[in-house]
PDB file of C-alpha atoms in Angstrom:
ATOM      1  CA  ALA U   1      18.100 -24.070  77.450  1.00 57.00           C
ATOM      2  CA  GLY U   2      14.504 -23.249  76.554  1.00 82.00           C
ATOM      3  CA  LEU U   3      12.773 -24.019  79.888  1.00 90.00           C
ATOM      4  CA  THR U   4      12.712 -22.124  83.155  1.00 91.00           C
ATOM      5  CA  LEU U   5      10.691 -21.808  86.367  1.00 93.00           C
ATOM      6  CA  ALA U   6       8.309 -18.846  86.282  1.00 92.00           C
ATOM      7  CA  GLY U   7       4.908 -17.628  87.391  1.00 91.00           C
ATOM      8  CA  SER U   8       3.539 -16.855  83.928  1.00 89.00           C
ATOM      9  CA  LEU U   9       0.366 -18.624  82.831  1.00 90.00           C
ATOM     10  CA  ALA U  10       0.967 -17.582  79.235  1.00 88.00           C
ATOM     11  CA  ARG U  11       4.360 -19.325  79.037  1.00 89.00           C
ATOM     12  CA  MET U  12       3.747 -22.425  81.188  1.00 91.00           C
ATOM     13  CA  LEU U  13       4.021 -25.898  79.690  1.00 92.00           C
ATOM     14  CA  PRO U  14       0.837 -27.847  78.914  1.00 91.00           C
ATOM     15  CA  ALA U  15       1.828 -30.445  81.539  1.00 91.00           C
ATOM     16  CA  GLU U  16       1.506 -27.774  84.225  1.00 91.00           C
ATOM     17  CA  ALA U  17      -1.951 -26.823  82.948  1.00 89.00           C
ATOM     18  CA  MET U  18      -3.009 -30.460  83.366  1.00 90.00           C
ATOM     19  CA  LEU U  19      -2.355 -30.132  87.101  1.00 90.00           C
ATOM     20  CA  LEU U  20      -4.891 -27.320  87.245  1.00 84.00           C
ATOM     21  CA  ARG U  21      -7.489 -29.339  85.409  1.00 84.00           C
ATOM     22  CA  ALA U  22      -6.993 -32.510  87.483  1.00 84.00           C
ATOM     23  CA  GLY U  23      -8.454 -31.023  90.665  1.00 80.00           C
ATOM     24  CA  GLY U  24      -7.888 -32.081  94.275  1.00 89.00           C
ATOM     25  CA  ALA U  25      -4.292 -32.298  95.475  1.00 92.00           C
ATOM     26  CA  ARG U  26      -2.918 -31.704  91.987  1.00 91.00           C
ATOM     27  CA  ARG U  27      -4.836 -28.429  91.718  1.00 91.00           C
ATOM     28  CA  ARG U  28      -3.408 -27.317  95.059  1.00 92.00           C
ATOM     29  CA  LEU U  29       0.086 -28.276  93.828  1.00 93.00           C
ATOM     30  CA  PHE U  30      -0.480 -26.119  90.733  1.00 92.00           C
ATOM     31  CA  LEU U  31      -1.618 -23.152  92.831  1.00 92.00           C
ATOM     32  CA  ALA U  32       1.402 -23.539  95.146  1.00 94.00           C
ATOM     33  CA  LYS U  33       3.775 -23.623  92.131  1.00 94.00           C
ATOM     34  CA  LEU U  34       2.045 -20.554  90.684  1.00 93.00           C
ATOM     35  CA  SER U  35       2.321 -18.544  93.914  1.00 94.00           C
ATOM     36  CA  GLU U  36       6.003 -19.511  94.304  1.00 95.00           C
ATOM     37  CA  LYS U  37       6.669 -18.770  90.600  1.00 94.00           C
ATOM     38  CA  LYS U  38       7.916 -22.323  90.041  1.00 94.00           C
ATOM     39  CA  LEU U  39       5.765 -23.366  87.080  1.00 94.00           C
ATOM     40  CA  LEU U  40       7.814 -25.073  84.373  1.00 93.00           C
ATOM     41  CA  SER U  41       7.638 -22.541  81.535  1.00 92.00           C
ATOM     42  CA  TYR U  42       9.105 -21.712  78.160  1.00 89.00           C
ATOM     43  CA  GLU U  43      12.053 -19.371  78.442  1.00 86.00           C
ATOM     44  CA  LEU U  44      12.007 -16.396  76.121  1.00 77.00           C
ATOM     45  CA  ARG U  45      15.706 -15.650  75.873  1.00 74.00           C
ATOM     46  CA  GLY U  46      16.475 -13.050  73.249  1.00 71.00           C
ATOM     47  CA  TRP U  47      12.780 -12.220  72.904  1.00 64.00           C
ATOM     48  CA  GLU U  48      11.822  -8.704  72.003  1.00 68.00           C
ATOM     49  CA  GLU U  49       8.307  -7.362  71.662  1.00 70.00           C
ATOM     50  CA  ILE U  50       8.037  -5.221  68.553  1.00 73.00           C
ATOM     51  CA  ASN U  51       5.009  -3.777  66.853  1.00 74.00           C
ATOM     52  CA  ALA U  52       4.030  -5.205  63.528  1.00 71.00           C
ATOM     53  CA  ARG U  53       4.909  -3.114  60.507  1.00 73.00           C
ATOM     54  CA  PHE U  54       2.429  -2.647  57.717  1.00 72.00           C
ATOM     55  CA  ASN U  55       3.773  -3.826  54.395  1.00 68.00           C
ATOM     56  CA  LYS U  56       2.531  -1.523  51.663  1.00 73.00           C
ATOM     57  CA  ARG U  57       3.481  -3.914  48.853  1.00 72.00           C
ATOM     58  CA  PRO U  58       0.884  -6.550  48.055  1.00 66.00           C
ATOM     59  CA  ARG U  59       1.863 -10.146  48.801  1.00 70.00           C
ATOM     60  CA  VAL U  60       0.021 -11.500  45.783  1.00 72.00           C
ATOM     61  CA  PHE U  61       0.733 -10.089  42.380  1.00 69.00           C
ATOM     62  CA  PRO U  62      -2.023 -10.649  39.834  1.00 72.00           C
ATOM     63  CA  ARG U  63      -0.862 -12.376  36.681  1.00 72.00           C
ATOM     64  CA  VAL U  64      -2.324 -11.119  33.459  1.00 69.00           C
ATOM     65  CA  PRO U  65      -2.300 -13.500  30.487  1.00 64.00           C
ATOM     66  CA  THR U  66       0.084 -12.382  27.792  1.00 68.00           C
ATOM     67  CA  GLY U  67      -1.729 -14.143  24.964  1.00 70.00           C
ATOM     68  CA  PRO U  68      -5.089 -15.634  24.126  1.00 75.00           C
ATOM     69  CA  GLY U  69      -6.199 -18.510  26.320  1.00 78.00           C
ATOM     70  CA  GLY U  70      -6.434 -22.065  25.126  1.00 84.00           C
ATOM     71  CA  PRO U  71      -9.517 -24.227  25.410  1.00 86.00           C
ATOM     72  CA  LEU U  72     -11.275 -24.482  28.748  1.00 87.00           C
ATOM     73  CA  ILE U  73     -11.597 -28.140  29.737  1.00 89.00           C
ATOM     74  CA  VAL U  74     -14.221 -28.769  32.408  1.00 89.00           C
ATOM     75  CA  CYS U  75     -14.329 -32.129  34.203  1.00 89.00           C
ATOM     76  CA  LEU U  76     -17.594 -32.970  35.944  1.00 88.00           C
ATOM     77  CA  ASP U  77     -17.701 -35.634  38.658  1.00 88.00           C
ATOM     78  CA  THR U  78     -21.034 -37.462  38.461  1.00 85.00           C
ATOM     79  CA  SER U  79     -20.198 -40.295  40.865  1.00 86.00           C
ATOM     80  CA  TRP U  80     -22.524 -41.342  43.698  1.00 86.00           C
ATOM     81  CA  SER U  81     -20.708 -39.031  46.145  1.00 86.00           C
ATOM     82  CA  MET U  82     -21.891 -36.032  44.105  1.00 83.00           C
ATOM     83  CA  GLU U  83     -25.610 -36.884  44.111  1.00 85.00           C
ATOM     84  CA  GLY U  84     -28.150 -34.217  45.018  1.00 86.00           C
ATOM     85  CA  HIS U  85     -27.156 -30.626  45.739  1.00 88.00           C
ATOM     86  CA  ARG U  86     -23.454 -31.200  45.058  1.00 88.00           C
ATOM     87  CA  GLU U  87     -24.148 -32.429  41.535  1.00 87.00           C
ATOM     88  CA  GLN U  88     -26.570 -29.568  40.863  1.00 89.00           C
ATOM     89  CA  LEU U  89     -23.969 -27.057  42.000  1.00 90.00           C
ATOM     90  CA  ALA U  90     -21.288 -28.714  39.868  1.00 89.00           C
ATOM     91  CA  LYS U  91     -23.550 -28.589  36.806  1.00 88.00           C
ATOM     92  CA  ALA U  92     -24.249 -24.898  37.433  1.00 89.00           C
ATOM     93  CA  VAL U  93     -20.485 -24.311  37.511  1.00 91.00           C
ATOM     94  CA  VAL U  94     -20.192 -26.113  34.150  1.00 88.00           C
ATOM     95  CA  LEU U  95     -22.829 -23.811  32.634  1.00 88.00           C
ATOM     96  CA  GLU U  96     -21.094 -20.710  33.984  1.00 89.00           C
ATOM     97  CA  SER U  97     -17.743 -22.014  32.721  1.00 88.00           C
ATOM     98  CA  ALA U  98     -19.206 -22.416  29.233  1.00 87.00           C
ATOM     99  CA  ARG U  99     -20.539 -18.857  29.380  1.00 86.00           C
ATOM    100  CA  ALA U 100     -17.175 -17.506  30.594  1.00 86.00           C
ATOM    101  CA  ALA U 101     -15.307 -19.393  27.845  1.00 85.00           C
ATOM    102  CA  HIS U 102     -17.612 -17.872  25.234  1.00 84.00           C
ATOM    103  CA  ALA U 103     -17.084 -14.375  26.681  1.00 86.00           C
ATOM    104  CA  GLN U 104     -13.302 -14.917  26.418  1.00 85.00           C
ATOM    105  CA  GLU U 105     -13.666 -16.366  22.907  1.00 83.00           C
ATOM    106  CA  ARG U 106     -12.223 -19.696  24.024  1.00 85.00           C
ATOM    107  CA  ALA U 107     -13.337 -23.218  23.212  1.00 85.00           C
ATOM    108  CA  CYS U 108     -15.029 -25.135  26.030  1.00 87.00           C
ATOM    109  CA  LEU U 109     -14.876 -28.936  26.304  1.00 88.00           C
ATOM    110  CA  VAL U 110     -16.903 -30.820  28.924  1.00 87.00           C
ATOM    111  CA  VAL U 111     -16.034 -34.282  30.214  1.00 87.00           C
ATOM    112  CA  ALA U 112     -18.223 -36.102  32.756  1.00 85.00           C
ATOM    113  CA  PHE U 113     -16.964 -39.080  34.725  1.00 86.00           C
ATOM    114  CA  SER U 114     -18.218 -41.298  37.522  1.00 84.00           C
ATOM    115  CA  THR U 115     -15.817 -44.272  37.465  1.00 78.00           C
ATOM    116  CA  GLU U 116     -12.710 -45.289  35.553  1.00 73.00           C
ATOM    117  CA  ASN U 117     -14.847 -47.066  32.986  1.00 77.00           C
ATOM    118  CA  ASN U 118     -17.643 -44.503  32.761  1.00 79.00           C
ATOM    119  CA  VAL U 119     -16.345 -41.364  31.046  1.00 80.00           C
ATOM    120  CA  MET U 120     -18.503 -39.297  28.694  1.00 80.00           C
ATOM    121  CA  GLU U 121     -17.341 -36.408  26.563  1.00 78.00           C
ATOM    122  CA  CYS U 122     -19.737 -33.730  25.410  1.00 77.00           C
ATOM    123  CA  GLY U 123     -17.204 -32.301  23.000  1.00 74.00           C
ATOM    124  CA  GLU U 124     -16.783 -28.629  22.235  1.00 80.00           C
ATOM    125  CA  VAL U 125     -19.635 -26.539  23.577  1.00 80.00           C
ATOM    126  CA  GLY U 126     -20.665 -23.282  21.993  1.00 74.00           C
ATOM    127  CA  VAL U 127     -23.045 -20.704  23.399  1.00 70.00           C
ATOM    128  CA  SER U 128     -25.318 -20.949  20.390  1.00 74.00           C
ATOM    129  CA  THR U 129     -28.851 -22.283  20.855  1.00 75.00           C
ATOM    130  CA  SER U 130     -27.863 -25.730  19.594  1.00 79.00           C
ATOM    131  CA  GLY U 131     -24.681 -25.788  21.724  1.00 78.00           C
ATOM    132  CA  ILE U 132     -26.511 -24.880  24.926  1.00 78.00           C
ATOM    133  CA  SER U 133     -29.267 -27.353  24.124  1.00 81.00           C
ATOM    134  CA  ARG U 134     -26.688 -30.103  23.573  1.00 82.00           C
ATOM    135  CA  LEU U 135     -24.931 -29.165  26.849  1.00 82.00           C
ATOM    136  CA  LEU U 136     -28.212 -29.199  28.797  1.00 82.00           C
ATOM    137  CA  ASP U 137     -29.086 -32.610  27.319  1.00 82.00           C
ATOM    138  CA  PHE U 138     -25.623 -33.846  28.271  1.00 81.00           C
ATOM    139  CA  LEU U 139     -25.904 -32.519  31.824  1.00 81.00           C
ATOM    140  CA  GLY U 140     -29.417 -33.844  32.244  1.00 80.00           C
ATOM    141  CA  GLY U 141     -28.574 -37.400  31.184  1.00 59.00           C
TER     142      GLY U 141
END
């Protein structure tokens, strides 16, 4: 019914392994059980060792958009938990997102938030000189 007495270290129950770790008389009890093949172990009834088969079909199928993408909305967390390197990295991701949106000819909207009451929207960002300047001012402030 799932458990049996055996001499296999690989199949023994964790409770038996605790005897080995305890030391002293308990360690000797463990060694005696091991030599007599009386360790309480998991029974592998109906178990068959088979070699793994290589699946030639990919598990993940890439999805290709069927139409043009909508606007890219980027939310930037500027709360105290994001101070320092985390915030700098997040702002770099915003810049790259704006560049990627431009390359895909999609609109890019940036929203920064730090609390429920402190939400700022940059609006639509273009990759023109004025758009990038406005985005950098937004990210810097």
